[in-house]
Amino acid sequence: MKKLNLSAQMLIGLTLGVIAGLCMQGPAANQWANAILGPVGTLFMNLIKMIVVPLVFSTIVVGTCGLGDAKKFGRIGFKTIAYFLCTTAFASILGLTVGKVMQVGKGFTIATEGLEFTTPSANVVDTFLAFIPSNALQSIVNAEMVPTIVFAIFIGAGIILTGEKAQTVFRFFDGCAEIMYRITSGIMKLAPIGIFAMMTTTVANYGAEALLPMLKLVLVIYLAFAIHLALVYGSTVRFLGKISPLHFFRMASQSMMFAFTSQTSSACLPFSMEATRKLGVPSPIRSFILPLGATVNMDGTAVYQSVCIIFISAIYGIELTPAKLLIVVLAATAASIGTAGVPNGGMATFGMVLMAAGLPVEGVALISGLIGIIGMGSTLLNITGDMACAVVVAASEKVLDDRTEEATA
């Protein structure tokens, strides 16, 4: 028998984790799951977090240098950011529309007395200003991903402009990237065990019955995820990337599955790199777009935050005017760009969107218990968007290679 591939192993780990979690609903079993399996899941996630910053930084530098010249860098960078902004804005509009049509939150009330939640004051301008680091090294040490990526892009652009004299620096970062790929590959072999541990503790802690009152909210959010996945990514890879959506999703399935279980966009980079390689995206383009997208392309965050805005406004009985809805779209787009590609990263910016919509910040507490379930689909959507962008940009540059008859059917 052929050895099971990593995708099959992760699926088995996910399934066994759900079953084990459902069997550990009692206090004693729940405590055992947290005490024994909790550290295993934490260890796995710590290993992933350990490699994220050096992996992203070195890959972005090499990817930027690989674009060859400043003109090409500017052109590809513009196409990438334009794709990310357009799809994220559409994701926010889609979330609001689906939430309204499905009347999520209607007739549903929750006691809010005693709820407390504090969110740092923030606005759209502050969010964008924070993208440029005042101290680049401090941003790297603190794992502030957007400033780190901006600094890496500047380093890569500087190497391009300097030319031959900077090739030693390029080779250093190229070597660092290869080292990080090897380390990441070793860590990913532990993914099935880590996924089993994380899913067991998640299901054991929340249980099936605890999520029933919010079942409609979760279903509506996942409906919006599915629509965005098929409508936006399926159509863009078909009409702009000129490849079959079925072929695209089949090649991307391993990365999508890991994203669903790990809930961290940054950790999916090795899988996304391999998927886009098989799809024919050249190394310089995928090495630039995918690490950038893992941090700034958060369509899933925009979708679920917009649906939750409708849900919370209905619970509090606050009407959202067209002007407020427009503000929500802008705020959710800006907030999702600044969301960290780690589990629960979107919760850090959701308070900003609530304040922009004139809703109580305490609304965050109403959905915080569901973020683990929502985050799985959100992360899957995020990394799929990264890969779709890489395909579309490569096709627009006429460098999408090795397209088989199956891919272009």
XYZ file of N, CA and C in Angstrom, residues 48 51-53 55-57 59-60 80-81 84 88 143-146 149 153 233 255 259 262-273 285-301 335-343 345-346 378-390:
225
model
N 5.358 26.611 14.792
C 4.948 27.353 13.602
C 5.237 28.843 13.776
N 8.853 30.051 13.232
C 9.435 30.178 11.895
C 8.762 31.256 11.048
N 7.632 31.788 11.515
C 6.848 32.683 10.659
C 7.640 33.918 10.245
N 8.208 34.647 11.215
C 8.887 35.913 10.894
C 10.098 35.688 9.981
N 10.748 33.206 8.026
C 10.286 32.648 6.756
C 9.694 33.739 5.872
N 8.795 34.533 6.442
C 8.147 35.596 5.668
C 9.154 36.647 5.225
N 10.025 37.075 6.140
C 10.979 38.140 5.822
C 11.918 37.725 4.700
N 11.630 35.284 2.541
C 10.908 34.972 1.306
C 10.481 36.237 0.572
N 10.023 37.242 1.321
C 9.620 38.506 0.704
C 10.824 39.197 0.057
N -1.016 43.172 -7.499
C -1.282 42.366 -6.305
C -2.135 43.132 -5.304
N -1.736 44.364 -4.977
C -2.489 45.156 -4.005
C -3.887 45.467 -4.524
N -6.013 42.355 -4.045
C -6.340 42.162 -2.635
C -7.409 43.151 -2.163
N -11.227 42.065 -1.092
C -11.563 42.285 0.319
C -12.779 43.193 0.454
N 7.196 40.629 16.139
C 6.390 39.876 15.169
C 5.208 40.690 14.656
N 5.428 41.991 14.425
C 4.404 42.834 13.814
C 4.532 42.643 12.303
N 3.624 41.833 11.743
C 3.855 41.296 10.419
C 3.792 42.336 9.301
N 2.816 43.245 9.338
C 2.714 44.217 8.242
C 3.950 45.119 8.167
N 6.834 43.101 6.761
C 6.743 42.868 5.322
C 7.113 44.128 4.549
N 10.132 44.421 1.849
C 9.960 44.912 0.481
C 10.965 46.016 0.177
N -13.117 33.748 -6.371
C -11.890 33.044 -6.725
C -12.087 32.140 -7.939
N -3.264 22.865 0.870
C -3.079 24.112 1.612
C -4.382 24.554 2.268
N -5.023 25.072 6.256
C -5.518 26.365 6.720
C -6.759 26.181 7.589
N -5.431 24.588 11.007
C -4.448 25.326 11.798
C -4.902 26.746 12.135
N -5.780 27.325 11.301
C -6.284 28.682 11.490
C -5.155 29.724 11.486
N -4.122 29.499 10.744
C -3.038 30.477 10.638
C -2.563 30.552 9.199
N -2.775 31.705 8.574
C -2.408 31.883 7.168
C -0.905 31.752 6.968
N -0.127 32.295 7.889
C 1.327 32.305 7.735
C 1.906 30.902 7.679
N 1.335 29.983 8.457
C 1.878 28.625 8.505
C 1.581 27.837 7.237
N 0.671 28.323 6.408
C 0.291 27.616 5.190
C 1.240 27.905 4.026
N 2.200 28.796 4.227
C 3.073 29.203 3.130
C 3.731 28.033 2.389
N 4.309 27.058 3.078
C 4.942 25.959 2.325
C 3.954 25.222 1.431
N 2.731 24.995 1.922
C 1.721 24.311 1.129
C 1.277 25.174 -0.050
N 1.086 26.469 0.193
C 0.664 27.376 -0.870
C 1.755 27.527 -1.928
N 3.005 27.569 -1.481
C 4.121 27.648 -2.418
C 4.128 26.435 -3.356
N 7.288 35.371 -8.491
C 5.941 35.913 -8.260
C 5.300 35.270 -7.040
N 5.383 33.944 -6.926
C 4.753 33.302 -5.770
C 5.498 33.641 -4.477
N 6.819 33.853 -4.564
C 7.593 34.202 -3.371
C 7.316 35.624 -2.906
N 6.804 36.449 -3.799
C 6.428 37.815 -3.420
C 4.982 37.890 -2.948
N 4.064 37.275 -3.698
C 2.633 37.439 -3.427
C 2.174 36.642 -2.208
N 2.596 35.402 -2.087
C 2.040 34.540 -1.024
C 2.400 35.011 0.384
N 3.672 35.346 0.690
C 3.947 35.870 2.035
C 3.244 37.199 2.293
N 3.152 38.042 1.261
C 2.437 39.308 1.413
C 0.964 39.050 1.688
N 0.363 38.135 0.925
C -1.050 37.828 1.105
C -1.364 37.187 2.445
N -0.403 36.426 2.993
C -0.633 35.772 4.284
C -0.864 36.773 5.395
N -0.476 38.018 5.174
C -0.645 39.053 6.191
C -1.698 40.086 5.817
N -1.713 40.515 4.554
C -2.589 41.643 4.199
C -3.854 41.230 3.465
N -3.952 39.988 3.012
C -5.146 39.556 2.280
C -6.019 38.711 3.193
N -7.015 39.329 3.807
C -7.852 38.654 4.790
C -9.330 38.777 4.410
N -9.688 38.201 3.254
C -11.081 38.252 2.810
C -12.007 37.552 3.800
N -11.541 36.447 4.359
C -12.374 35.717 5.319
C -12.710 36.559 6.531
N -11.733 37.335 6.996
C -11.965 38.235 8.128
C -13.008 39.286 7.767
N -9.350 47.091 8.349
C -9.052 46.258 9.517
C -8.533 44.894 9.108
N -9.118 44.311 8.048
C -8.672 42.984 7.621
C -7.250 43.020 7.088
N -6.868 44.134 6.445
C -5.494 44.271 5.950
C -4.507 44.265 7.114
N -4.909 44.830 8.250
C -4.022 44.896 9.397
C -4.137 43.719 10.338
N -4.898 42.681 9.923
C -5.095 41.524 10.787
C -3.919 40.571 10.692
N -3.431 40.113 11.843
C -2.322 39.151 11.853
C -2.789 37.809 11.331
N -1.911 37.120 10.575
C -2.252 35.821 10.024
C -2.056 34.696 11.018
N -2.620 34.832 12.208
C -2.519 33.836 13.265
C -3.917 33.567 13.799
N -4.122 32.448 14.533
C -5.450 32.164 15.057
C -6.022 33.328 15.862
N -6.697 36.235 14.974
C -6.128 37.542 14.676
C -7.184 38.599 14.401
N -8.322 38.185 13.804
C -9.365 39.139 13.462
C -10.045 39.769 14.653
N -12.555 31.027 7.746
C -11.968 32.312 7.388
C -10.542 32.141 6.870
N -9.753 31.342 7.555
C -8.367 31.129 7.132
C -8.301 30.404 5.802
N -9.191 29.427 5.610
C -9.253 28.719 4.330
C -9.506 29.706 3.192
N -10.450 30.623 3.407
C -10.764 31.616 2.380
C -9.563 32.526 2.123
N -8.883 32.918 3.183
C -7.747 33.830 3.049
C -6.644 33.261 2.165
N -6.217 32.053 2.468
C -5.073 31.509 1.731
C -5.467 31.106 0.306
N -6.744 30.751 0.097
C -7.199 30.473 -1.264
C -7.125 31.734 -2.105
N -7.454 32.870 -1.507
C -7.342 34.144 -2.198
C -5.908 34.479 -2.561
N -4.966 34.136 -1.677
C -3.550 34.370 -1.968
C -3.121 33.596 -3.210
N -3.508 32.316 -3.252
C -3.114 31.484 -4.388
C -3.798 31.930 -5.676
N -5.070 32.339 -5.572
C -5.781 32.835 -6.754
C -5.114 34.095 -7.292
N -4.692 34.971 -6.397
C -4.004 36.197 -6.805
C -2.701 35.872 -7.532
N -1.956 34.908 -7.011
C -0.695 34.533 -7.645
C -0.922 34.023 -9.065
